[in-house]
Amino acid sequence: GSMSLNGKVALVTGGAQGIGRAVVQSLLQSSAKVAMVDLNKDLGEECKAQLDAEFGEGNCTFIECDVANGDALRDTFQNTVDQFGHLDIVINNAGITNEKDWEKTIQVNLTSVIKGTYLALEHMSKENGKQGGTIINVSSMAAFMHSPHQPVYTATKHGVIGFTRAMADAAIQGDYGVRIHALCPAFVDTPLLQSVEDEDNMGKFVKFKDDFKRSMSKFGVLQPSLIAEGMMRLITDTSLHGAVMKITCSKGIHFHTYEPMSA
Ligand code: NAD
């Protein structure tokens, strides 16, 4: 079945730009309250002012936070619940592509997604006497294809899928009342796509950028609004649990299917 988001509260990391910004917009359109969490204060405040003008004040809040800072992330979740009363939807979306500072990439793309999932469960799991909810962890088609251009980025996106599927099983077996999904977009037209041509981000792998650009022109580039549409489906379709959604130009929104485990 499907559900209305009226009165629901969402937290979106990396919400001030790109894919996060698009899903914040869709959530507000569906009458949810949204905490837009981002490192970029100027952009976040500018974004909030635009959204207040469009949707009215009191529906969206901006919280400045580096998701790689575990204490700050914990405070951000608490702050959201203090402002809106509870939490129903968490989208762990913030991500970077940086092969030079690759440990930072692991921290933001994988460690923070794990922490964000655990914090979401503290506030939403029936295990903790809460009302249940939905978590979406943003992976990438980089978890299914690989490019010589982004080895550590690729590793983090594989990691997000493995973690998310195992947690989805834990949520079912532990009766958390929380649906947990991974989302894997192909190339999306956001500022992140520019950073991959930059030596400051890619280090020595920048020399493979032509390989990356070739696959971009082969596979095409999606609009953030389509990714937001996929996220809204994961949130509202209560029959979905532990889904690995892929979004590509050739197939649109679809699901990865796995063979059942066998000995
Ligand atoms: P983007 O760079 O356009 O936006 C990311 C946002 O996250 C920015 O507003 C940035 O300020 C914020 N952010 C970065 N580091 C942060 C941190 N430590 N703490 C808090 N906020 C932080 O990127 P995007 O393309 O919208 O990517 C969003 C997610 O989608 C990422 O996880 C990315 O890996 C994934 N993704 C992107 C593409 C693509 O082609 N753009 C494809 C597949 C997956």
PDB file of C-alpha atoms and ligand atoms in Angstrom:
ATOM      1  CA  GLY A   1       0.000   0.000   0.000  1.00  0.00           C
ATOM      2  CA  SER A   2       1.058   3.620   0.003  1.00  0.00           C
ATOM      3  CA  MET A   3       1.114   6.202   2.721  1.00  0.00           C
ATOM      4  CA  SER A   4       0.627   9.942   3.071  1.00  0.00           C
ATOM      5  CA  LEU A   5       3.563  11.996   4.339  1.00  0.00           C
ATOM      6  CA  ASN A   6       1.394  14.603   6.012  1.00  0.00           C
ATOM      7  CA  GLY A   7       2.789  15.066   9.551  1.00  0.00           C
ATOM      8  CA  LYS A   8       5.873  12.935   8.832  1.00  0.00           C
ATOM      9  CA  VAL A   9       9.317  14.280   9.710  1.00  0.00           C
ATOM     10  CA  ALA A  10      12.334  13.684   7.453  1.00  0.00           C
ATOM     11  CA  LEU A  11      16.062  14.278   7.876  1.00  0.00           C
ATOM     12  CA  VAL A  12      18.148  14.554   4.683  1.00  0.00           C
ATOM     13  CA  THR A  13      21.956  14.775   4.810  1.00  0.00           C
ATOM     14  CA  GLY A  14      23.691  16.664   2.019  1.00  0.00           C
ATOM     15  CA  GLY A  15      20.318  18.345   1.501  1.00  0.00           C
ATOM     16  CA  ALA A  16      21.450  21.755   0.263  1.00  0.00           C
ATOM     17  CA  GLN A  17      22.483  20.739  -3.246  1.00  0.00           C
ATOM     18  CA  GLY A  18      22.110  18.146  -5.989  1.00  0.00           C
ATOM     19  CA  ILE A  19      20.148  14.963  -5.248  1.00  0.00           C
ATOM     20  CA  GLY A  20      19.552  15.882  -1.583  1.00  0.00           C
ATOM     21  CA  ARG A  21      18.106  19.246  -2.568  1.00  0.00           C
ATOM     22  CA  ALA A  22      15.716  17.562  -5.021  1.00  0.00           C
ATOM     23  CA  VAL A  23      14.383  15.122  -2.443  1.00  0.00           C
ATOM     24  CA  VAL A  24      13.965  17.872   0.176  1.00  0.00           C
ATOM     25  CA  GLN A  25      11.758  19.642  -2.384  1.00  0.00           C
ATOM     26  CA  SER A  26       9.690  16.487  -3.057  1.00  0.00           C
ATOM     27  CA  LEU A  27       9.230  15.786   0.653  1.00  0.00           C
ATOM     28  CA  LEU A  28       7.969  19.332   1.274  1.00  0.00           C
ATOM     29  CA  GLN A  29       5.637  19.002  -1.718  1.00  0.00           C
ATOM     30  CA  SER A  30       4.193  15.913  -0.008  1.00  0.00           C
ATOM     31  CA  SER A  31       3.618  17.935   3.200  1.00  0.00           C
ATOM     32  CA  ALA A  32       6.399  16.365   5.260  1.00  0.00           C
ATOM     33  CA  LYS A  33       8.505  18.471   7.638  1.00  0.00           C
ATOM     34  CA  VAL A  34      12.161  18.389   6.650  1.00  0.00           C
ATOM     35  CA  ALA A  35      15.503  18.903   8.398  1.00  0.00           C
ATOM     36  CA  MET A  36      17.973  19.785   5.657  1.00  0.00           C
ATOM     37  CA  VAL A  37      21.425  18.862   6.974  1.00  0.00           C
ATOM     38  CA  ASP A  38      24.554  20.106   5.211  1.00  0.00           C
ATOM     39  CA  LEU A  39      28.147  21.164   5.674  1.00  0.00           C
ATOM     40  CA  ASN A  40      27.667  24.198   3.458  1.00  0.00           C
ATOM     41  CA  LYS A  41      26.136  26.923   5.646  1.00  0.00           C
ATOM     42  CA  ASP A  42      25.731  29.635   3.004  1.00  0.00           C
ATOM     43  CA  LEU A  43      24.064  27.297   0.547  1.00  0.00           C
ATOM     44  CA  GLY A  44      21.892  25.745   3.268  1.00  0.00           C
ATOM     45  CA  GLU A  45      20.601  29.112   4.463  1.00  0.00           C
ATOM     46  CA  GLU A  46      19.958  30.302   0.924  1.00  0.00           C
ATOM     47  CA  CYS A  47      18.138  27.070   0.169  1.00  0.00           C
ATOM     48  CA  LYS A  48      16.009  27.322   3.319  1.00  0.00           C
ATOM     49  CA  ALA A  49      14.970  30.886   2.438  1.00  0.00           C
ATOM     50  CA  GLN A  50      13.818  29.709  -1.017  1.00  0.00           C
ATOM     51  CA  LEU A  51      11.920  26.750   0.448  1.00  0.00           C
ATOM     52  CA  ASP A  52      10.276  28.942   3.121  1.00  0.00           C
ATOM     53  CA  ALA A  53       9.078  31.252   0.359  1.00  0.00           C
ATOM     54  CA  GLU A  54       7.672  28.316  -1.606  1.00  0.00           C
ATOM     55  CA  PHE A  55       6.243  26.129   1.170  1.00  0.00           C
ATOM     56  CA  GLY A  56       5.745  28.545   4.092  1.00  0.00           C
ATOM     57  CA  GLU A  57       7.841  28.924   7.221  1.00  0.00           C
ATOM     58  CA  GLY A  58       8.051  26.175   9.822  1.00  0.00           C
ATOM     59  CA  ASN A  59       8.136  23.237   7.396  1.00  0.00           C
ATOM     60  CA  CYS A  60      11.843  23.147   6.697  1.00  0.00           C
ATOM     61  CA  THR A  61      14.826  23.719   8.962  1.00  0.00           C
ATOM     62  CA  PHE A  62      18.483  23.955   8.003  1.00  0.00           C
ATOM     63  CA  ILE A  63      21.033  22.335  10.313  1.00  0.00           C
ATOM     64  CA  GLU A  64      24.715  22.954   9.623  1.00  0.00           C
ATOM     65  CA  CYS A  65      26.597  19.715  10.270  1.00  0.00           C
ATOM     66  CA  ASP A  66      29.597  17.762   9.043  1.00  0.00           C
ATOM     67  CA  VAL A  67      28.231  14.215   8.979  1.00  0.00           C
ATOM     68  CA  ALA A  68      31.776  12.918   9.478  1.00  0.00           C
ATOM     69  CA  ASN A  69      31.668  14.397  12.995  1.00  0.00           C
ATOM     70  CA  GLY A  70      29.816  11.725  14.986  1.00  0.00           C
ATOM     71  CA  ASP A  71      28.940  13.985  17.943  1.00  0.00           C
ATOM     72  CA  ALA A  72      27.635  16.710  15.623  1.00  0.00           C
ATOM     73  CA  LEU A  73      25.556  14.125  13.741  1.00  0.00           C
ATOM     74  CA  ARG A  74      24.071  12.851  17.011  1.00  0.00           C
ATOM     75  CA  ASP A  75      23.170  16.440  18.011  1.00  0.00           C
ATOM     76  CA  THR A  76      21.629  17.016  14.588  1.00  0.00           C
ATOM     77  CA  PHE A  77      19.263  14.065  14.998  1.00  0.00           C
ATOM     78  CA  GLN A  78      18.306  15.268  18.491  1.00  0.00           C
ATOM     79  CA  ASN A  79      17.850  18.831  17.256  1.00  0.00           C
ATOM     80  CA  THR A  80      15.468  17.581  14.526  1.00  0.00           C
ATOM     81  CA  VAL A  81      13.363  15.653  17.049  1.00  0.00           C
ATOM     82  CA  ASP A  82      13.377  18.654  19.432  1.00  0.00           C
ATOM     83  CA  GLN A  83      12.087  20.914  16.637  1.00  0.00           C
ATOM     84  CA  PHE A  84       9.534  18.618  15.009  1.00  0.00           C
ATOM     85  CA  GLY A  85       8.602  16.217  17.818  1.00  0.00           C
ATOM     86  CA  HIS A  86       9.613  12.897  16.235  1.00  0.00           C
ATOM     87  CA  LEU A  87      11.375  11.344  13.217  1.00  0.00           C
ATOM     88  CA  ASP A  88      10.002   9.098  10.445  1.00  0.00           C
ATOM     89  CA  ILE A  89      12.303   9.270   7.412  1.00  0.00           C
ATOM     90  CA  VAL A  90      16.110   9.450   7.225  1.00  0.00           C
ATOM     91  CA  ILE A  91      18.011   9.841   3.955  1.00  0.00           C
ATOM     92  CA  ASN A  92      21.748   9.318   4.345  1.00  0.00           C
ATOM     93  CA  ASN A  93      22.690  11.078   1.130  1.00  0.00           C
ATOM     94  CA  ALA A  94      25.782  13.240   1.811  1.00  0.00           C
ATOM     95  CA  GLY A  95      28.695  11.930  -0.232  1.00  0.00           C
ATOM     96  CA  ILE A  96      31.935  13.051  -1.800  1.00  0.00           C
ATOM     97  CA  THR A  97      34.275  11.833  -4.484  1.00  0.00           C
ATOM     98  CA  ASN A  98      37.832  12.337  -3.298  1.00  0.00           C
ATOM     99  CA  GLU A  99      40.514   9.792  -4.116  1.00  0.00           C
ATOM    100  CA  LYS A 100      43.293  12.033  -2.823  1.00  0.00           C
ATOM    101  CA  ASP A 101      41.917  12.221   0.710  1.00  0.00           C
ATOM    102  CA  TRP A 102      40.475   8.728   0.397  1.00  0.00           C
ATOM    103  CA  GLU A 103      40.128   8.192   4.125  1.00  0.00           C
ATOM    104  CA  LYS A 104      37.787  11.188   4.238  1.00  0.00           C
ATOM    105  CA  THR A 105      35.782   9.551   1.451  1.00  0.00           C
ATOM    106  CA  ILE A 106      35.366   6.415   3.571  1.00  0.00           C
ATOM    107  CA  GLN A 107      34.394   8.559   6.548  1.00  0.00           C
ATOM    108  CA  VAL A 108      31.718  10.559   4.720  1.00  0.00           C
ATOM    109  CA  ASN A 109      30.376   7.920   2.317  1.00  0.00           C
ATOM    110  CA  LEU A 110      30.440   4.857   4.545  1.00  0.00           C
ATOM    111  CA  THR A 111      31.130   5.545   8.250  1.00  0.00           C
ATOM    112  CA  SER A 112      28.623   8.422   8.357  1.00  0.00           C
ATOM    113  CA  VAL A 113      26.002   6.301   6.602  1.00  0.00           C
ATOM    114  CA  ILE A 114      26.464   3.610   9.242  1.00  0.00           C
ATOM    115  CA  LYS A 115      26.263   6.182  12.062  1.00  0.00           C
ATOM    116  CA  GLY A 116      23.261   7.846  10.413  1.00  0.00           C
ATOM    117  CA  THR A 117      21.501   4.476  10.224  1.00  0.00           C
ATOM    118  CA  TYR A 118      22.190   3.676  13.885  1.00  0.00           C
ATOM    119  CA  LEU A 119      21.033   7.134  14.995  1.00  0.00           C
ATOM    120  CA  ALA A 120      17.920   6.804  12.837  1.00  0.00           C
ATOM    121  CA  LEU A 121      17.125   3.497  14.551  1.00  0.00           C
ATOM    122  CA  GLU A 122      17.587   5.067  18.001  1.00  0.00           C
ATOM    123  CA  HIS A 123      14.845   7.532  17.085  1.00  0.00           C
ATOM    124  CA  MET A 124      12.570   5.279  14.999  1.00  0.00           C
ATOM    125  CA  SER A 125      12.937   1.601  15.960  1.00  0.00           C
ATOM    126  CA  LYS A 126      10.149  -0.171  17.818  1.00  0.00           C
ATOM    127  CA  GLU A 127      12.974  -1.795  19.791  1.00  0.00           C
ATOM    128  CA  ASN A 128      13.385   1.617  21.438  1.00  0.00           C
ATOM    129  CA  GLY A 129       9.655   2.170  21.846  1.00  0.00           C
ATOM    130  CA  LYS A 130       9.492   4.394  18.772  1.00  0.00           C
ATOM    131  CA  GLN A 131       6.983   4.429  15.884  1.00  0.00           C
ATOM    132  CA  GLY A 132       8.992   2.897  13.008  1.00  0.00           C
ATOM    133  CA  GLY A 133      10.023   4.615   9.786  1.00  0.00           C
ATOM    134  CA  THR A 134      12.090   4.463   6.620  1.00  0.00           C
ATOM    135  CA  ILE A 135      15.837   4.793   5.998  1.00  0.00           C
ATOM    136  CA  ILE A 136      17.381   5.294   2.546  1.00  0.00           C
ATOM    137  CA  ASN A 137      21.142   4.970   2.181  1.00  0.00           C
ATOM    138  CA  VAL A 138      22.516   6.453  -1.029  1.00  0.00           C
ATOM    139  CA  SER A 139      24.892   4.152  -2.890  1.00  0.00           C
ATOM    140  CA  SER A 140      25.606   4.409  -6.627  1.00  0.00           C
ATOM    141  CA  MET A 141      25.704   2.372  -9.836  1.00  0.00           C
ATOM    142  CA  ALA A 142      29.444   2.505  -9.063  1.00  0.00           C
ATOM    143  CA  ALA A 143      28.607  -0.444  -6.807  1.00  0.00           C
ATOM    144  CA  PHE A 144      27.726  -2.491  -9.906  1.00  0.00           C
ATOM    145  CA  MET A 145      30.176  -1.131 -12.456  1.00  0.00           C
ATOM    146  CA  HIS A 146      33.690  -0.045 -11.710  1.00  0.00           C
ATOM    147  CA  SER A 147      35.929   2.625 -13.032  1.00  0.00           C
ATOM    148  CA  PRO A 148      39.719   2.956 -12.685  1.00  0.00           C
ATOM    149  CA  HIS A 149      38.952   6.536 -11.880  1.00  0.00           C
ATOM    150  CA  GLN A 150      37.370   6.070  -8.426  1.00  0.00           C
ATOM    151  CA  PRO A 151      38.558   2.963  -6.561  1.00  0.00           C
ATOM    152  CA  VAL A 152      37.792   4.116  -3.012  1.00  0.00           C
ATOM    153  CA  TYR A 153      34.506   5.781  -3.977  1.00  0.00           C
ATOM    154  CA  THR A 154      33.548   2.439  -5.549  1.00  0.00           C
ATOM    155  CA  ALA A 155      34.513   0.584  -2.363  1.00  0.00           C
ATOM    156  CA  THR A 156      32.362   2.865  -0.194  1.00  0.00           C
ATOM    157  CA  LYS A 157      29.338   2.420  -2.455  1.00  0.00           C
ATOM    158  CA  HIS A 158      29.726  -1.383  -2.361  1.00  0.00           C
ATOM    159  CA  GLY A 159      29.991  -1.055   1.413  1.00  0.00           C
ATOM    160  CA  VAL A 160      26.760   0.916   1.647  1.00  0.00           C
ATOM    161  CA  ILE A 161      24.844  -1.843  -0.145  1.00  0.00           C
ATOM    162  CA  GLY A 162      26.273  -4.649   1.994  1.00  0.00           C
ATOM    163  CA  PHE A 163      25.631  -2.768   5.231  1.00  0.00           C
ATOM    164  CA  THR A 164      22.125  -1.747   4.179  1.00  0.00           C
ATOM    165  CA  ARG A 165      21.036  -5.255   3.136  1.00  0.00           C
ATOM    166  CA  ALA A 166      22.323  -6.762   6.376  1.00  0.00           C
ATOM    167  CA  MET A 167      20.581  -4.042   8.397  1.00  0.00           C
ATOM    168  CA  ALA A 168      17.347  -4.594   6.477  1.00  0.00           C
ATOM    169  CA  ASP A 169      17.512  -8.258   7.569  1.00  0.00           C
ATOM    170  CA  ALA A 170      18.215  -7.165  11.157  1.00  0.00           C
ATOM    171  CA  ALA A 171      15.207  -4.826  10.985  1.00  0.00           C
ATOM    172  CA  ILE A 172      12.928  -7.659   9.836  1.00  0.00           C
ATOM    173  CA  GLN A 173      14.234 -10.254  12.274  1.00  0.00           C
ATOM    174  CA  GLY A 174      14.388  -7.744  15.142  1.00  0.00           C
ATOM    175  CA  ASP A 175      10.938  -6.343  14.326  1.00  0.00           C
ATOM    176  CA  TYR A 176      12.220  -2.729  14.254  1.00  0.00           C
ATOM    177  CA  GLY A 177       9.276  -1.493  12.188  1.00  0.00           C
ATOM    178  CA  VAL A 178      11.804   0.346  10.023  1.00  0.00           C
ATOM    179  CA  ARG A 179      12.148  -0.240   6.275  1.00  0.00           C
ATOM    180  CA  ILE A 180      15.760   0.140   5.116  1.00  0.00           C
ATOM    181  CA  HIS A 181      16.758   0.613   1.465  1.00  0.00           C
ATOM    182  CA  ALA A 182      19.763   1.360  -0.724  1.00  0.00           C
ATOM    183  CA  LEU A 183      19.483   3.618  -3.770  1.00  0.00           C
ATOM    184  CA  CYS A 184      21.904   3.407  -6.686  1.00  0.00           C
ATOM    185  CA  PRO A 185      21.727   6.211  -9.223  1.00  0.00           C
ATOM    186  CA  ALA A 186      23.786   6.237 -12.425  1.00  0.00           C
ATOM    187  CA  PHE A 187      25.320   9.612 -13.418  1.00  0.00           C
ATOM    188  CA  VAL A 188      23.249  12.540 -12.151  1.00  0.00           C
ATOM    189  CA  ASP A 189      23.576  16.167 -13.211  1.00  0.00           C
ATOM    190  CA  THR A 190      24.890  17.707  -9.966  1.00  0.00           C
ATOM    191  CA  PRO A 191      28.019  19.666  -8.952  1.00  0.00           C
ATOM    192  CA  LEU A 192      29.571  16.368  -7.784  1.00  0.00           C
ATOM    193  CA  LEU A 193      30.091  15.389 -11.412  1.00  0.00           C
ATOM    194  CA  GLN A 194      32.401  18.378 -11.910  1.00  0.00           C
ATOM    195  CA  SER A 195      34.674  17.419  -9.010  1.00  0.00           C
ATOM    196  CA  VAL A 196      35.799  14.259 -10.806  1.00  0.00           C
ATOM    197  CA  GLU A 197      37.821  16.265 -13.329  1.00  0.00           C
ATOM    198  CA  ASP A 198      39.764  18.004 -10.611  1.00  0.00           C
ATOM    199  CA  GLU A 199      43.254  16.845  -9.577  1.00  0.00           C
ATOM    200  CA  ASP A 200      42.601  18.218  -6.066  1.00  0.00           C
ATOM    201  CA  ASN A 201      39.904  15.585  -5.653  1.00  0.00           C
ATOM    202  CA  MET A 202      41.062  12.729  -7.816  1.00  0.00           C
ATOM    203  CA  GLY A 203      44.816  12.763  -7.231  1.00  0.00           C
ATOM    204  CA  LYS A 204      46.708  10.503  -9.613  1.00  0.00           C
ATOM    205  CA  PHE A 205      43.487   8.896 -10.854  1.00  0.00           C
ATOM    206  CA  VAL A 206      42.550  12.152 -12.579  1.00  0.00           C
ATOM    207  CA  LYS A 207      44.419  10.817 -15.617  1.00  0.00           C
ATOM    208  CA  PHE A 208      41.583   8.322 -16.128  1.00  0.00           C
ATOM    209  CA  LYS A 209      38.999  11.087 -16.375  1.00  0.00           C
ATOM    210  CA  ASP A 210      38.505  10.509 -20.099  1.00  0.00           C
ATOM    211  CA  ASP A 211      37.466   6.944 -19.351  1.00  0.00           C
ATOM    212  CA  PHE A 212      34.930   8.343 -16.896  1.00  0.00           C
ATOM    213  CA  LYS A 213      33.669  10.959 -19.366  1.00  0.00           C
ATOM    214  CA  ARG A 214      33.322   8.307 -22.070  1.00  0.00           C
ATOM    215  CA  SER A 215      31.106   6.227 -19.850  1.00  0.00           C
ATOM    216  CA  MET A 216      29.116   9.355 -18.976  1.00  0.00           C
ATOM    217  CA  SER A 217      28.352   9.955 -22.632  1.00  0.00           C
ATOM    218  CA  LYS A 218      27.655   6.248 -23.164  1.00  0.00           C
ATOM    219  CA  PHE A 219      25.275   5.877 -20.200  1.00  0.00           C
ATOM    220  CA  GLY A 220      23.824   9.411 -20.184  1.00  0.00           C
ATOM    221  CA  VAL A 221      23.149  11.777 -17.312  1.00  0.00           C
ATOM    222  CA  LEU A 222      19.973  11.790 -15.190  1.00  0.00           C
ATOM    223  CA  GLN A 223      18.176  14.730 -13.606  1.00  0.00           C
ATOM    224  CA  PRO A 224      18.061  14.928  -9.772  1.00  0.00           C
ATOM    225  CA  SER A 225      14.240  15.067  -9.905  1.00  0.00           C
ATOM    226  CA  LEU A 226      14.121  11.451 -11.163  1.00  0.00           C
ATOM    227  CA  ILE A 227      16.273  10.323  -8.229  1.00  0.00           C
ATOM    228  CA  ALA A 228      13.900  12.156  -5.881  1.00  0.00           C
ATOM    229  CA  GLU A 229      10.989  10.313  -7.526  1.00  0.00           C
ATOM    230  CA  GLY A 230      12.699   6.970  -6.806  1.00  0.00           C
ATOM    231  CA  MET A 231      13.261   7.997  -3.190  1.00  0.00           C
ATOM    232  CA  MET A 232       9.611   8.981  -2.795  1.00  0.00           C
ATOM    233  CA  ARG A 233       8.592   5.545  -4.061  1.00  0.00           C
ATOM    234  CA  LEU A 234      10.903   3.839  -1.534  1.00  0.00           C
ATOM    235  CA  ILE A 235       9.371   5.970   1.234  1.00  0.00           C
ATOM    236  CA  THR A 236       5.702   5.628   0.345  1.00  0.00           C
ATOM    237  CA  ASP A 237       5.471   2.046  -0.931  1.00  0.00           C
ATOM    238  CA  THR A 238       5.159   0.124   2.323  1.00  0.00           C
ATOM    239  CA  SER A 239       5.445  -3.216   0.509  1.00  0.00           C
ATOM    240  CA  LEU A 240       9.134  -2.493  -0.142  1.00  0.00           C
ATOM    241  CA  HIS A 241      11.732  -3.537   2.398  1.00  0.00           C
ATOM    242  CA  GLY A 242      15.469  -3.992   1.929  1.00  0.00           C
ATOM    243  CA  ALA A 243      15.188  -2.825  -1.675  1.00  0.00           C
ATOM    244  CA  VAL A 244      18.224  -2.057  -3.806  1.00  0.00           C
ATOM    245  CA  MET A 245      16.811   0.454  -6.277  1.00  0.00           C
ATOM    246  CA  LYS A 246      18.767   1.326  -9.416  1.00  0.00           C
ATOM    247  CA  ILE A 247      18.079   4.368 -11.560  1.00  0.00           C
ATOM    248  CA  THR A 248      19.595   4.526 -15.036  1.00  0.00           C
ATOM    249  CA  CYS A 249      18.854   6.312 -18.317  1.00  0.00           C
ATOM    250  CA  SER A 250      18.162   3.086 -20.204  1.00  0.00           C
ATOM    251  CA  LYS A 251      15.887   1.392 -17.629  1.00  0.00           C
ATOM    252  CA  GLY A 252      14.647   4.284 -15.464  1.00  0.00           C
ATOM    253  CA  ILE A 253      13.646   3.346 -11.909  1.00  0.00           C
ATOM    254  CA  HIS A 254      14.047  -0.403 -11.328  1.00  0.00           C
ATOM    255  CA  PHE A 255      15.322  -2.894  -8.742  1.00  0.00           C
ATOM    256  CA  HIS A 256      18.365  -5.084  -8.455  1.00  0.00           C
ATOM    257  CA  THR A 257      17.433  -8.670  -7.729  1.00  0.00           C
ATOM    258  CA  TYR A 258      19.655 -11.176  -5.950  1.00  0.00           C
ATOM    259  CA  GLU A 259      19.739 -14.948  -6.056  1.00  0.00           C
ATOM    260  CA  PRO A 260      18.490 -16.466  -2.798  1.00  0.00           C
ATOM    261  CA  MET A 261      21.377 -17.476  -0.526  1.00  0.00           C
ATOM    262  CA  SER A 262      22.331 -21.118  -0.761  1.00  0.00           C
ATOM    263  CA  ALA A 263      24.938 -23.229   0.952  1.00  0.00           C
TER     264      ALA A 263
HETATM  265  P1  NAD B   1      26.608  17.139  -4.565  1.00  0.00           P
HETATM  266  O1  NAD B   1      28.069  17.335  -4.387  1.00  0.00           O
HETATM  267  O2  NAD B   1      25.900  17.883  -5.625  1.00  0.00           O
HETATM  268  O3  NAD B   1      25.848  17.431  -3.185  1.00  0.00           O
HETATM  269  C1  NAD B   1      26.290  16.848  -1.988  1.00  0.00           C
HETATM  270  C2  NAD B   1      25.882  17.708  -0.815  1.00  0.00           C
HETATM  271  O4  NAD B   1      26.413  17.085   0.345  1.00  0.00           O
HETATM  272  C3  NAD B   1      26.471  19.126  -0.860  1.00  0.00           C
HETATM  273  O5  NAD B   1      25.481  20.075  -0.529  1.00  0.00           O
HETATM  274  C4  NAD B   1      27.580  19.081   0.180  1.00  0.00           C
HETATM  275  O6  NAD B   1      27.786  20.335   0.827  1.00  0.00           O
HETATM  276  C5  NAD B   1      27.061  18.041   1.153  1.00  0.00           C
HETATM  277  N1  NAD B   1      28.135  17.405   1.907  1.00  0.00           N
HETATM  278  C6  NAD B   1      29.322  16.936   1.459  1.00  0.00           C
HETATM  279  N2  NAD B   1      30.059  16.465   2.455  1.00  0.00           N
HETATM  280  C7  NAD B   1      29.334  16.630   3.587  1.00  0.00           C
HETATM  281  C8  NAD B   1      29.571  16.355   4.957  1.00  0.00           C
HETATM  282  N3  NAD B   1      30.731  15.824   5.373  1.00  0.00           N
HETATM  283  N4  NAD B   1      28.599  16.661   5.847  1.00  0.00           N
HETATM  284  C9  NAD B   1      27.434  17.224   5.444  1.00  0.00           C
HETATM  285  N5  NAD B   1      27.158  17.511   4.163  1.00  0.00           N
HETATM  286  C10 NAD B   1      28.102  17.225   3.246  1.00  0.00           C
HETATM  287  O7  NAD B   1      26.415  15.565  -4.735  1.00  0.00           O
HETATM  288  P2  NAD B   1      25.202  14.701  -5.349  1.00  0.00           P
HETATM  289  O8  NAD B   1      25.576  14.336  -6.724  1.00  0.00           O
HETATM  290  O9  NAD B   1      23.900  15.307  -5.064  1.00  0.00           O
HETATM  291  O10 NAD B   1      25.408  13.380  -4.474  1.00  0.00           O
HETATM  292  C11 NAD B   1      24.544  12.979  -3.432  1.00  0.00           C
HETATM  293  C12 NAD B   1      24.769  11.494  -3.192  1.00  0.00           C
HETATM  294  O11 NAD B   1      24.475  10.772  -4.379  1.00  0.00           O
HETATM  295  C13 NAD B   1      26.213  11.139  -2.839  1.00  0.00           C
HETATM  296  O12 NAD B   1      26.216  10.120  -1.858  1.00  0.00           O
HETATM  297  C14 NAD B   1      26.769  10.616  -4.144  1.00  0.00           C
HETATM  298  O13 NAD B   1      27.851   9.726  -3.962  1.00  0.00           O
HETATM  299  C15 NAD B   1      25.550   9.929  -4.713  1.00  0.00           C
HETATM  300  N6  NAD B   1      25.577   9.716  -6.159  1.00  0.00           N
HETATM  301  C16 NAD B   1      25.775  10.754  -7.016  1.00  0.00           C
HETATM  302  C17 NAD B   1      25.811  10.510  -8.386  1.00  0.00           C
HETATM  303  C18 NAD B   1      26.057  11.598  -9.399  1.00  0.00           C
HETATM  304  O14 NAD B   1      26.367  11.281 -10.550  1.00  0.00           O
HETATM  305  N7  NAD B   1      25.922  12.870  -9.052  1.00  0.00           N
HETATM  306  C19 NAD B   1      25.631   9.204  -8.868  1.00  0.00           C
HETATM  307  C20 NAD B   1      25.414   8.177  -7.958  1.00  0.00           C
HETATM  308  C21 NAD B   1      25.395   8.438  -6.606  1.00  0.00           C
END
